Coordinates of N, CA and C in Angstrom, one line a residue:
Chain F
E236 N -2.6 -26.0 -6.0 CA -2.2 -27.2 -6.8 C -1.2 -26.8 -7.9
I237 N -0.1 -27.6 -7.9 CA 1.0 -27.4 -8.9 C 0.5 -27.8 -10.3
V238 N 0.9 -27.0 -11.2 CA 0.7 -27.3 -12.7 C 2.0 -27.4 -13.3
M239 N 2.3 -28.5 -14.1 CA 3.5 -28.7 -14.9 C 3.2 -28.4 -16.3
T240 N 4.0 -27.5 -16.9 CA 3.7 -27.1 -18.3 C 5.0 -27.3 -19.1
Q241 N 4.9 -28.1 -20.2 CA 6.0 -28.4 -21.1 C 5.8 -27.6 -22.4
S242 N 7.0 -27.2 -22.9 CA 7.0 -26.5 -24.2 C 8.3 -26.8 -25.0
P243 N 8.1 -26.9 -26.3 CA 6.9 -26.8 -27.0 C 6.1 -28.1 -27.0
A244 N 4.9 -28.2 -27.5 CA 4.2 -29.4 -27.6 C 4.9 -30.4 -28.5
T245 N 5.4 -29.9 -29.7 CA 6.1 -30.6 -30.7 C 7.3 -29.9 -31.1
L246 N 8.4 -30.6 -31.2 CA 9.7 -30.0 -31.6 C 10.3 -30.8 -32.8
S247 N 10.6 -30.1 -33.8 CA 11.1 -30.7 -35.0 C 12.6 -30.4 -35.1
V248 N 13.4 -31.4 -35.1 CA 14.9 -31.2 -35.1 C 15.5 -32.2 -36.0
S249 N 16.6 -31.8 -36.7 CA 17.3 -32.7 -37.6 C 18.3 -33.6 -36.8
P250 N 18.5 -34.8 -37.2 CA 19.5 -35.6 -36.5 C 20.9 -34.9 -36.5
G251 N 21.6 -35.1 -35.4 CA 22.9 -34.4 -35.2 C 22.8 -33.0 -34.6
E252 N 21.6 -32.4 -34.6 CA 21.4 -31.1 -34.0 C 21.1 -31.2 -32.5
R253 N 21.0 -30.1 -31.9 CA 20.7 -30.0 -30.5 C 19.2 -29.8 -30.3
A254 N 18.6 -30.4 -29.3 CA 17.2 -30.2 -28.9 C 17.2 -29.7 -27.5
T255 N 16.3 -28.7 -27.3 CA 16.1 -28.1 -26.0 C 14.6 -28.1 -25.6
L256 N 14.3 -28.9 -24.6 CA 12.9 -29.0 -24.1 C 12.8 -28.3 -22.8
S257 N 11.6 -27.6 -22.6 CA 11.4 -26.9 -21.4 C 10.2 -27.4 -20.6
C258 N 10.3 -27.2 -19.3 CA 9.3 -27.6 -18.3 C 9.2 -26.6 -17.2
R259 N 8.0 -26.1 -17.0 CA 7.8 -25.1 -16.0 C 6.8 -25.5 -14.9
A260 N 7.1 -25.3 -13.7 CA 6.2 -25.6 -12.6 C 5.6 -24.3 -12.1
S261 N 4.3 -24.4 -11.7 CA 3.6 -23.2 -11.3 C 4.0 -22.7 -9.9
Q262 N 4.7 -23.6 -9.2 CA 5.3 -23.2 -7.9 C 6.6 -24.0 -7.8
S263 N 7.4 -23.6 -6.9 CA 8.7 -24.2 -6.7 C 8.6 -25.7 -6.4
V264 N 9.4 -26.6 -7.1 CA 9.5 -28.0 -6.8 C 10.9 -28.3 -6.4
S265 N 11.7 -27.3 -6.0 CA 13.1 -27.4 -5.6 C 13.8 -28.1 -6.8
S266 N 14.6 -29.1 -6.5 CA 15.2 -29.9 -7.6 C 14.6 -31.2 -7.8
N267 N 13.4 -31.4 -7.3 CA 12.7 -32.7 -7.4 C 12.0 -32.8 -8.7
L268 N 12.8 -32.9 -9.8 CA 12.2 -32.9 -11.2 C 12.9 -34.0 -12.0
A269 N 12.1 -34.7 -12.7 CA 12.6 -35.9 -13.5 C 12.2 -35.7 -14.9
W270 N 12.9 -36.3 -15.8 CA 12.6 -36.4 -17.2 C 12.5 -37.8 -17.6
Y271 N 11.5 -38.1 -18.5 CA 11.4 -39.5 -19.0 C 11.3 -39.4 -20.5
Q272 N 11.7 -40.5 -21.1 CA 11.5 -40.7 -22.6 C 10.5 -41.8 -22.8
Q273 N 9.6 -41.7 -23.7 CA 8.7 -42.7 -24.0 C 8.6 -43.0 -25.5
K274 N 8.8 -44.2 -25.9 CA 8.6 -44.6 -27.3 C 7.3 -45.3 -27.5
P275 N 6.7 -45.4 -28.7 CA 5.4 -46.0 -28.9 C 5.4 -47.5 -28.4
G276 N 4.4 -47.8 -27.6 CA 4.2 -49.2 -27.1 C 5.1 -49.5 -25.9
Q277 N 5.9 -48.6 -25.4 CA 6.8 -48.9 -24.3 C 6.5 -48.0 -23.1
A278 N 6.9 -48.6 -22.0 CA 6.8 -47.8 -20.7 C 7.8 -46.6 -20.8
P279 N 7.5 -45.6 -20.0 CA 8.5 -44.5 -19.9 C 9.8 -45.0 -19.4
R280 N 10.9 -44.3 -19.8 CA 12.2 -44.6 -19.3 C 12.8 -43.4 -18.6
L281 N 13.2 -43.6 -17.3 CA 13.8 -42.5 -16.6 C 15.1 -42.0 -17.2
L282 N 15.2 -40.7 -17.5 CA 16.5 -40.2 -18.1 C 17.3 -39.4 -17.0
I283 N 16.6 -38.5 -16.4 CA 17.2 -37.5 -15.5 C 16.4 -37.4 -14.2
Y284 N 17.0 -37.3 -13.0 CA 16.3 -37.1 -11.8 C 17.1 -36.0 -11.0
G285 N 16.5 -35.5 -10.0 CA 17.2 -34.4 -9.3 C 17.5 -33.2 -10.2
A286 N 16.7 -33.1 -11.2 CA 16.9 -32.0 -12.2 C 18.1 -32.2 -13.2
S287 N 19.1 -32.8 -12.7 CA 20.4 -32.8 -13.5 C 21.2 -34.1 -13.4
T288 N 20.7 -35.1 -12.7 CA 21.5 -36.3 -12.5 C 21.0 -37.3 -13.5
R289 N 21.9 -37.8 -14.4 CA 21.5 -38.9 -15.3 C 21.2 -40.2 -14.6
A290 N 20.2 -40.9 -15.0 CA 19.9 -42.2 -14.5 C 20.9 -43.2 -15.0
T291 N 21.0 -44.4 -14.4 CA 21.9 -45.4 -14.8 C 21.8 -45.7 -16.3
G292 N 22.9 -45.7 -17.0 CA 22.9 -46.2 -18.4 C 22.4 -45.1 -19.4
I293 N 22.1 -43.9 -19.0 CA 21.7 -42.8 -19.9 C 22.9 -42.2 -20.5
P294 N 22.9 -42.0 -21.9 CA 24.1 -41.4 -22.5 C 24.3 -40.0 -22.1
A295 N 25.6 -39.6 -22.2 CA 26.0 -38.2 -21.8 C 25.4 -37.1 -22.6
R296 N 24.9 -37.4 -23.8 CA 24.3 -36.4 -24.6 C 23.0 -35.8 -24.0
F297 N 22.4 -36.5 -23.0 CA 21.3 -36.1 -22.3 C 21.7 -35.3 -21.1
S298 N 21.2 -34.1 -20.9 CA 21.6 -33.3 -19.7 C 20.3 -32.5 -19.3
G299 N 20.3 -32.3 -18.0 CA 19.2 -31.6 -17.4 C 19.7 -30.4 -16.6
S300 N 18.9 -29.4 -16.5 CA 19.3 -28.2 -15.7 C 18.1 -27.5 -15.2
G301 N 18.3 -26.6 -14.2 CA 17.2 -25.8 -13.6 C 17.0 -26.2 -12.2
S302 N 16.2 -25.3 -11.5 CA 15.7 -25.6 -10.2 C 14.6 -24.6 -9.9
G303 N 13.8 -24.9 -8.9 CA 12.7 -24.1 -8.6 C 11.5 -24.3 -9.5
T304 N 11.4 -23.4 -10.5 CA 10.2 -23.5 -11.4 C 10.6 -23.7 -12.9
E305 N 11.8 -23.5 -13.2 CA 12.2 -23.6 -14.6 C 13.2 -24.7 -14.9
F306 N 12.9 -25.6 -15.8 CA 13.8 -26.7 -16.0 C 14.0 -26.9 -17.5
T307 N 15.1 -27.5 -17.9 CA 15.4 -27.7 -19.3 C 16.1 -29.1 -19.5
L308 N 15.6 -29.8 -20.5 CA 16.3 -31.1 -20.9 C 17.0 -30.7 -22.3
T309 N 18.3 -31.0 -22.4 CA 19.0 -30.8 -23.6 C 19.6 -32.1 -24.1
I310 N 19.3 -32.3 -25.4 CA 20.0 -33.5 -26.1 C 21.0 -32.9 -27.0
S311 N 22.2 -33.2 -26.8 CA 23.3 -32.4 -27.5 C 23.4 -32.7 -29.0
S312 N 23.3 -33.9 -29.4 CA 23.4 -34.3 -30.8 C 22.4 -35.5 -31.0
L313 N 21.3 -35.1 -31.6 CA 20.2 -36.1 -31.7 C 20.6 -37.3 -32.6
Q314 N 20.3 -38.5 -32.0 CA 20.5 -39.7 -32.7 C 19.1 -40.2 -33.1
S315 N 19.0 -41.1 -34.0 CA 17.7 -41.6 -34.5 C 16.8 -42.1 -33.4
E316 N 17.5 -42.8 -32.5 CA 16.7 -43.4 -31.4 C 16.2 -42.4 -30.4
D317 N 16.5 -41.1 -30.5 CA 16.1 -40.1 -29.5 C 14.7 -39.5 -29.9
F318 N 14.2 -39.8 -31.1 CA 12.9 -39.2 -31.4 C 11.8 -40.0 -30.7
A319 N 11.1 -39.3 -29.9 CA 10.2 -39.9 -28.9 C 9.4 -38.8 -28.2
V320 N 8.6 -39.2 -27.3 CA 7.9 -38.2 -26.4 C 8.6 -38.1 -25.1
Y321 N 8.8 -36.9 -24.6 CA 9.5 -36.6 -23.3 C 8.5 -36.0 -22.3
Y322 N 8.6 -36.5 -21.1 CA 7.8 -36.0 -20.0 C 8.6 -35.5 -18.9
C323 N 8.2 -34.4 -18.3 CA 8.8 -34.0 -17.1 C 7.9 -34.4 -15.9
Q324 N 8.4 -34.6 -14.7 CA 7.6 -35.0 -13.6 C 8.2 -34.4 -12.3
Q325 N 7.3 -33.7 -11.5 CA 7.8 -33.2 -10.3 C 7.5 -34.3 -9.2
Y326 N 8.4 -34.4 -8.2 CA 8.1 -35.3 -7.1 C 8.4 -34.6 -5.8
N327 N 8.2 -33.3 -5.8 CA 8.4 -32.6 -4.5 C 7.2 -32.9 -3.6
N328 N 6.1 -33.1 -4.1 CA 4.9 -33.6 -3.4 C 4.3 -34.7 -4.2
W329 N 3.0 -34.9 -4.2 CA 2.5 -36.0 -4.9 C 2.9 -35.9 -6.4
P330 N 3.2 -37.1 -7.0 CA 3.8 -37.1 -8.4 C 2.9 -36.4 -9.4
L331 N 3.5 -35.6 -10.3 CA 2.7 -34.9 -11.3 C 3.5 -34.8 -12.5
F332 N 2.9 -35.2 -13.7 CA 3.6 -35.2 -14.9 C 3.2 -33.9 -15.8
G333 N 4.1 -33.5 -16.6 CA 3.8 -32.5 -17.6 C 3.0 -33.2 -18.7
Q334 N 2.5 -32.5 -19.7 CA 1.7 -33.0 -20.8 C 2.5 -33.7 -21.9
G335 N 3.8 -33.5 -21.9 CA 4.7 -34.1 -22.8 C 5.1 -33.2 -24.0
T336 N 6.3 -33.5 -24.5 CA 6.8 -32.8 -25.8 C 7.2 -33.9 -26.7
R337 N 6.6 -33.8 -27.9 CA 6.9 -34.8 -29.0 C 8.1 -34.3 -29.8
L338 N 9.2 -35.1 -29.8 CA 10.4 -34.7 -30.5 C 10.4 -35.5 -31.8
E339 N 10.2 -34.8 -32.9 CA 10.1 -35.5 -34.2 C 11.3 -35.1 -35.2
I340 N 11.5 -35.9 -36.1 CA 12.5 -35.7 -37.1 C 12.1 -34.6 -38.1
K341 N 13.0 -33.6 -38.3 CA 12.8 -32.6 -39.2 C 13.2 -33.0 -40.6
Chain R
Q194 N 18.0 -58.3 -11.2 CA 17.4 -57.1 -11.8 C 15.9 -57.0 -11.5
L195 N 15.5 -55.9 -11.0 CA 14.1 -55.7 -10.6 C 13.2 -55.7 -11.8
Q196 N 12.1 -56.5 -11.7 CA 11.1 -56.5 -12.7 C 9.7 -56.4 -12.1
L197 N 8.8 -55.7 -12.8 CA 7.4 -55.5 -12.4 C 6.5 -56.0 -13.5
Q198 N 5.5 -56.7 -13.2 CA 4.6 -57.2 -14.2 C 3.1 -57.0 -13.8
E199 N 2.4 -56.3 -14.6 CA 1.0 -56.0 -14.3 C 0.1 -57.2 -14.8
S200 N -1.0 -57.5 -14.2 CA -1.9 -58.5 -14.6 C -3.3 -58.2 -14.2
G201 N -4.3 -58.7 -15.0 CA -5.7 -58.4 -14.7 C -6.5 -58.4 -15.9
P202 N -7.8 -58.3 -15.8 CA -8.7 -58.2 -16.9 C -8.4 -57.1 -17.9
G203 N -8.5 -57.3 -19.2 CA -8.3 -56.3 -20.1 C -9.6 -55.5 -20.5
L204 N -10.7 -56.0 -20.0 CA -12.0 -55.4 -20.4 C -12.9 -55.4 -19.1
V205 N -13.4 -54.2 -18.8 CA -14.2 -54.0 -17.6 C -15.5 -53.2 -18.1
K206 N -16.6 -53.6 -17.5 CA -17.9 -52.9 -17.8 C -18.0 -51.6 -17.1
P207 N -18.7 -50.6 -17.7 CA -18.9 -49.4 -17.0 C -19.7 -49.6 -15.7
S208 N -19.3 -48.8 -14.7 CA -19.8 -48.8 -13.3 C -19.2 -49.9 -12.5
E209 N -18.5 -50.8 -13.1 CA -17.9 -51.9 -12.3 C -16.5 -51.5 -11.7
T210 N -15.8 -52.4 -11.1 CA -14.5 -52.1 -10.5 C -13.4 -52.7 -11.2
L211 N -12.4 -51.9 -11.6 CA -11.2 -52.3 -12.3 C -10.2 -52.9 -11.2
S212 N -9.7 -54.1 -11.4 CA -8.7 -54.7 -10.5 C -7.5 -55.1 -11.2
L213 N -6.4 -54.7 -10.8 CA -5.1 -55.1 -11.3 C -4.1 -55.4 -10.2
T214 N -3.2 -56.3 -10.6 CA -2.1 -56.7 -9.6 C -0.8 -56.5 -10.3
C215 N 0.2 -56.1 -9.5 CA 1.6 -56.0 -10.0 C 2.4 -56.9 -9.2
T216 N 3.1 -57.8 -9.9 CA 4.0 -58.8 -9.3 C 5.4 -58.3 -9.4
V217 N 6.1 -58.3 -8.3 CA 7.5 -57.8 -8.3 C 8.5 -59.0 -8.2
S218 N 9.5 -59.0 -9.0 CA 10.5 -60.1 -9.0 C 11.9 -59.4 -9.1
G219 N 12.9 -60.2 -8.6 CA 14.2 -59.7 -8.6 C 14.5 -58.7 -7.4
G220 N 13.6 -58.6 -6.5 CA 13.7 -57.7 -5.4 C 12.6 -57.8 -4.4
S221 N 12.7 -57.3 -3.2 CA 11.6 -57.5 -2.3 C 10.8 -56.2 -2.2
I222 N 9.5 -56.5 -2.2 CA 8.5 -55.3 -2.1 C 8.6 -54.7 -0.7
S223 N 9.3 -55.4 0.2 CA 9.4 -54.9 1.6 C 10.7 -54.1 1.8
S224 N 11.4 -53.7 0.7 CA 12.6 -52.9 0.8 C 12.2 -51.5 1.4
S225 N 13.0 -51.1 2.3 CA 12.8 -49.8 3.0 C 13.0 -48.7 2.0
S226 N 12.3 -47.6 2.2 CA 12.5 -46.4 1.5 C 11.7 -46.3 0.2
Y227 N 11.3 -47.5 -0.4 CA 10.6 -47.5 -1.6 C 9.1 -47.6 -1.5
Y228 N 8.4 -46.9 -2.4 CA 7.0 -47.0 -2.5 C 6.7 -47.6 -3.9
W229 N 5.5 -48.2 -4.0 CA 5.1 -48.9 -5.2 C 3.8 -48.2 -5.7
G230 N 3.9 -47.8 -7.0 CA 2.8 -46.9 -7.5 C 2.2 -47.4 -8.7
W231 N 1.0 -46.8 -9.0 CA 0.3 -47.1 -10.2 C 0.2 -45.8 -11.0
I232 N 0.4 -45.8 -12.3 CA 0.3 -44.7 -13.2 C -0.5 -45.2 -14.4
R233 N -1.3 -44.3 -15.0 CA -2.0 -44.7 -16.2 C -1.9 -43.7 -17.3
Q234 N -2.2 -44.2 -18.5 CA -2.0 -43.4 -19.7 C -3.1 -43.7 -20.7
P235 N -4.1 -42.8 -20.8 CA -5.2 -43.0 -21.8 C -4.5 -43.1 -23.2
P236 N -5.2 -43.8 -24.1 CA -4.6 -43.9 -25.5 C -4.3 -42.5 -26.1
G237 N -3.1 -42.3 -26.5 CA -2.7 -41.1 -27.2 C -2.5 -39.9 -26.2
K238 N -2.6 -40.1 -24.9 CA -2.5 -39.0 -24.0 C -1.3 -39.1 -23.0
G239 N -1.3 -38.3 -22.0 CA -0.1 -38.2 -21.1 C -0.3 -39.1 -19.9
L240 N 0.6 -39.0 -19.0 CA 0.7 -39.9 -17.9 C 0.0 -39.3 -16.6
E241 N -0.6 -40.1 -15.9 CA -1.3 -39.7 -14.7 C -1.0 -40.6 -13.5
W242 N -0.4 -40.1 -12.5 CA -0.2 -40.9 -11.3 C -1.5 -41.2 -10.6
I243 N -1.7 -42.4 -10.2 CA -3.0 -42.8 -9.5 C -2.8 -42.9 -8.0
G244 N -1.7 -43.5 -7.5 CA -1.5 -43.6 -6.1 C -0.3 -44.6 -5.8
S245 N 0.1 -44.6 -4.6 CA 1.3 -45.4 -4.2 C 1.1 -46.0 -2.8
I246 N 1.9 -47.1 -2.6 CA 1.8 -47.8 -1.3 C 3.2 -48.2 -0.8
Y247 N 3.3 -48.1 0.5 CA 4.6 -48.6 1.1 C 4.3 -50.0 1.6
Y248 N 5.3 -50.8 1.8 CA 5.1 -52.2 2.2 C 4.3 -52.4 3.5
S249 N 4.4 -51.3 4.3 CA 3.7 -51.4 5.6 C 2.2 -51.2 5.4
G250 N 1.8 -50.7 4.2 CA 0.4 -50.5 3.9 C 0.0 -49.0 3.9
S251 N 1.0 -48.2 4.2 CA 0.7 -46.7 4.1 C 0.5 -46.3 2.6
T252 N -0.5 -45.5 2.4 CA -0.9 -45.2 1.0 C -1.0 -43.7 0.9
Y253 N -0.9 -43.2 -0.4 CA -1.3 -41.9 -0.7 C -1.8 -41.9 -2.2
Y254 N -2.8 -41.1 -2.4 CA -3.5 -41.1 -3.7 C -3.6 -39.8 -4.4
N255 N -3.7 -39.8 -5.7 CA -4.0 -38.6 -6.5 C -5.4 -38.0 -6.0
P256 N -5.4 -36.8 -5.5 CA -6.6 -36.2 -5.0 C -7.8 -36.4 -6.0
S257 N -7.5 -36.3 -7.3 CA -8.6 -36.3 -8.2 C -9.2 -37.7 -8.4
L258 N -8.6 -38.8 -7.9 CA -9.1 -40.1 -8.0 C -9.3 -40.8 -6.6
K259 N -8.9 -40.1 -5.6 CA -8.9 -40.7 -4.3 C -10.2 -41.4 -3.8
S260 N -11.3 -40.8 -4.2 CA -12.6 -41.4 -3.8 C -12.9 -42.7 -4.4
R261 N -12.2 -43.1 -5.5 CA -12.5 -44.3 -6.2 C -11.4 -45.3 -6.1
V262 N -10.3 -45.0 -5.5 CA -9.0 -45.8 -5.6 C -8.7 -46.5 -4.2
T263 N -8.4 -47.8 -4.3 CA -7.8 -48.5 -3.2 C -6.6 -49.3 -3.7
I264 N -5.5 -49.0 -3.0 CA -4.2 -49.8 -3.3 C -3.9 -50.6 -2.1
S265 N -3.6 -51.9 -2.3 CA -3.2 -52.8 -1.2 C -1.9 -53.5 -1.5
V266 N -1.3 -54.1 -0.5 CA -0.1 -54.8 -0.7 C -0.1 -56.2 0.0
D267 N 0.5 -57.2 -0.7 CA 0.6 -58.5 -0.1 C 2.1 -58.9 -0.1
T268 N 2.8 -58.7 1.0 CA 4.2 -58.9 1.0 C 4.6 -60.4 0.9
S269 N 3.7 -61.3 1.3 CA 4.0 -62.7 1.2 C 4.1 -63.1 -0.3
K270 N 3.3 -62.4 -1.1 CA 3.4 -62.8 -2.6 C 4.2 -61.8 -3.4
N271 N 4.8 -60.8 -2.7 CA 5.6 -59.7 -3.4 C 4.7 -59.1 -4.4
Q272 N 3.5 -58.7 -4.1 CA 2.6 -58.1 -5.0 C 1.9 -56.9 -4.4
F273 N 1.4 -56.0 -5.2 CA 0.5 -55.0 -4.8 C -0.6 -54.8 -5.8
S274 N -1.7 -54.3 -5.4 CA -2.9 -54.3 -6.2 C -3.6 -52.9 -6.3
L275 N -4.3 -52.7 -7.3 CA -5.1 -51.5 -7.6 C -6.6 -51.9 -7.8
K276 N -7.4 -51.2 -7.1 CA -8.9 -51.3 -7.4 C -9.4 -49.9 -7.7
L277 N -10.1 -49.7 -8.8 CA -10.7 -48.4 -9.2 C -12.1 -48.7 -9.4
S278 N -13.0 -48.1 -8.6 CA -14.4 -48.3 -8.7 C -15.1 -47.4 -9.6
S279 N -16.4 -47.8 -9.9 CA -17.3 -47.0 -10.7 C -16.6 -46.5 -12.0
V280 N -16.1 -47.4 -12.7 CA -15.3 -46.9 -13.9 C -16.2 -46.5 -15.0
T281 N -15.7 -45.6 -15.9 CA -16.3 -45.1 -17.1 C -15.3 -45.2 -18.2
A282 N -15.8 -44.9 -19.4 CA -14.9 -45.0 -20.6 C -13.7 -44.1 -20.4
A283 N -13.8 -43.1 -19.6 CA -12.6 -42.2 -19.4 C -11.5 -42.9 -18.6
D284 N -11.8 -44.0 -18.0 CA -10.8 -44.8 -17.3 C -10.1 -45.8 -18.2
T285 N -10.4 -45.8 -19.5 CA -9.7 -46.7 -20.4 C -8.3 -46.1 -20.6
A286 N -7.3 -47.0 -20.4 CA -5.9 -46.6 -20.4 C -5.0 -47.8 -20.3
V287 N -3.7 -47.5 -20.6 CA -2.7 -48.4 -20.2 C -2.3 -48.1 -18.8
Y288 N -2.3 -49.2 -17.9 CA -2.0 -49.0 -16.5 C -0.6 -49.6 -16.3
Y289 N 0.2 -48.8 -15.6 CA 1.6 -49.2 -15.3 C 1.8 -49.3 -13.8
C290 N 2.6 -50.2 -13.4 CA 3.1 -50.2 -12.0 C 4.5 -49.8 -12.0
A291 N 5.0 -49.2 -10.9 CA 6.4 -48.7 -10.9 C 6.8 -48.5 -9.5
R292 N 8.2 -48.4 -9.3 CA 8.7 -48.2 -8.0 C 9.3 -46.8 -7.9
H293 N 9.1 -46.2 -6.7 CA 9.7 -44.9 -6.5 C 10.0 -44.6 -5.0
S294 N 10.7 -43.6 -4.8 CA 11.0 -43.2 -3.4 C 10.6 -41.7 -3.3
P295 N 9.4 -41.4 -2.7 CA 8.9 -40.0 -2.7 C 9.9 -39.0 -2.2
G296 N 10.1 -37.9 -3.0 CA 10.9 -36.9 -2.6 C 12.4 -37.2 -2.8
Q297 N 12.7 -38.4 -3.3 CA 14.1 -38.7 -3.5 C 14.4 -39.3 -4.9
I298 N 13.7 -40.3 -5.2 CA 13.9 -41.0 -6.5 C 12.5 -41.2 -7.2
P299 N 12.4 -40.7 -8.4 CA 11.2 -40.8 -9.1 C 11.0 -42.3 -9.6
F300 N 10.1 -42.4 -10.6 CA 9.8 -43.8 -11.1 C 10.9 -44.3 -11.9
Q301 N 11.7 -45.2 -11.3 CA 12.9 -45.7 -12.0 C 12.7 -47.0 -12.6
H302 N 11.8 -47.8 -12.0 CA 11.5 -49.1 -12.6 C 10.0 -49.2 -12.8
W303 N 9.7 -49.7 -14.1 CA 8.3 -49.7 -14.5 C 8.0 -51.1 -15.0
G304 N 6.7 -51.5 -14.9 CA 6.2 -52.6 -15.6 C 6.0 -52.3 -17.1
Q305 N 5.7 -53.3 -17.9 CA 5.5 -53.0 -19.3 C 4.1 -52.4 -19.6
G306 N 3.2 -52.4 -18.6 CA 1.9 -51.8 -18.8 C 0.9 -52.8 -19.3
T307 N -0.4 -52.6 -19.0 CA -1.5 -53.4 -19.4 C -2.7 -52.5 -19.8
L308 N -3.2 -52.8 -21.0 CA -4.3 -52.0 -21.5 C -5.6 -52.5 -20.8
V309 N -6.4 -51.5 -20.2 CA -7.7 -51.9 -19.7 C -8.7 -51.0 -20.5
T310 N -9.7 -51.7 -21.1 CA -10.7 -51.0 -21.8 C -12.0 -51.1 -21.0
V311 N -12.7 -49.9 -20.9 CA -14.0 -49.9 -20.2 C -15.0 -49.8 -21.3
S312 N -15.8 -50.9 -21.4 CA -16.8 -50.9 -22.4 C -17.9 -52.0 -22.1
S313 N -19.1 -51.8 -22.5 CA -20.1 -52.8 -22.2 C -20.1 -53.8 -23.4

């Protein structure tokens, strides 16, 4: 059974700085990895799929990288609206989410 | 623009069956290549996929919930439904419906979610 592990659990970053979030799969998921952003009281929003492809309407400051078991979501210059919880999800077999990283204002 | 909307009781008693429906608008539930899924999120916790269905009726479920879950589809109404039996307080969550394409496209379109509380 695949396990998805996100780190860190909480990340404190100042606006304008870069944020780097990690996601690790316990076995290879190829490039079938997605990232979502979730704000309080809202449904998750798809940011990245195929490990590195931005979804429609997602700003270029969001980028994804990695394949196999190690993946990264980078937000190049944090805006106020980016502070939220981020989830990775593998879809190589049945869908499985990581436990989330809370991105908070430093 | 594709829209999904969950509906159903917000309160269910322990040991009973939770029933929710997702109504799809702005697109056909019979679109090829897409599955229609249910995901839940307990208060303050992470996301858990429950199961998904294709318009033909083909289903697949989270192994940890499979014994209690039934997902069905009604193409004439452009709806699909979730039944979760023998619920306990641990099933209290916001339940989302969403569209995906297994192995190709993750959950790109989501409903707004509906909170279901299990309590006597």
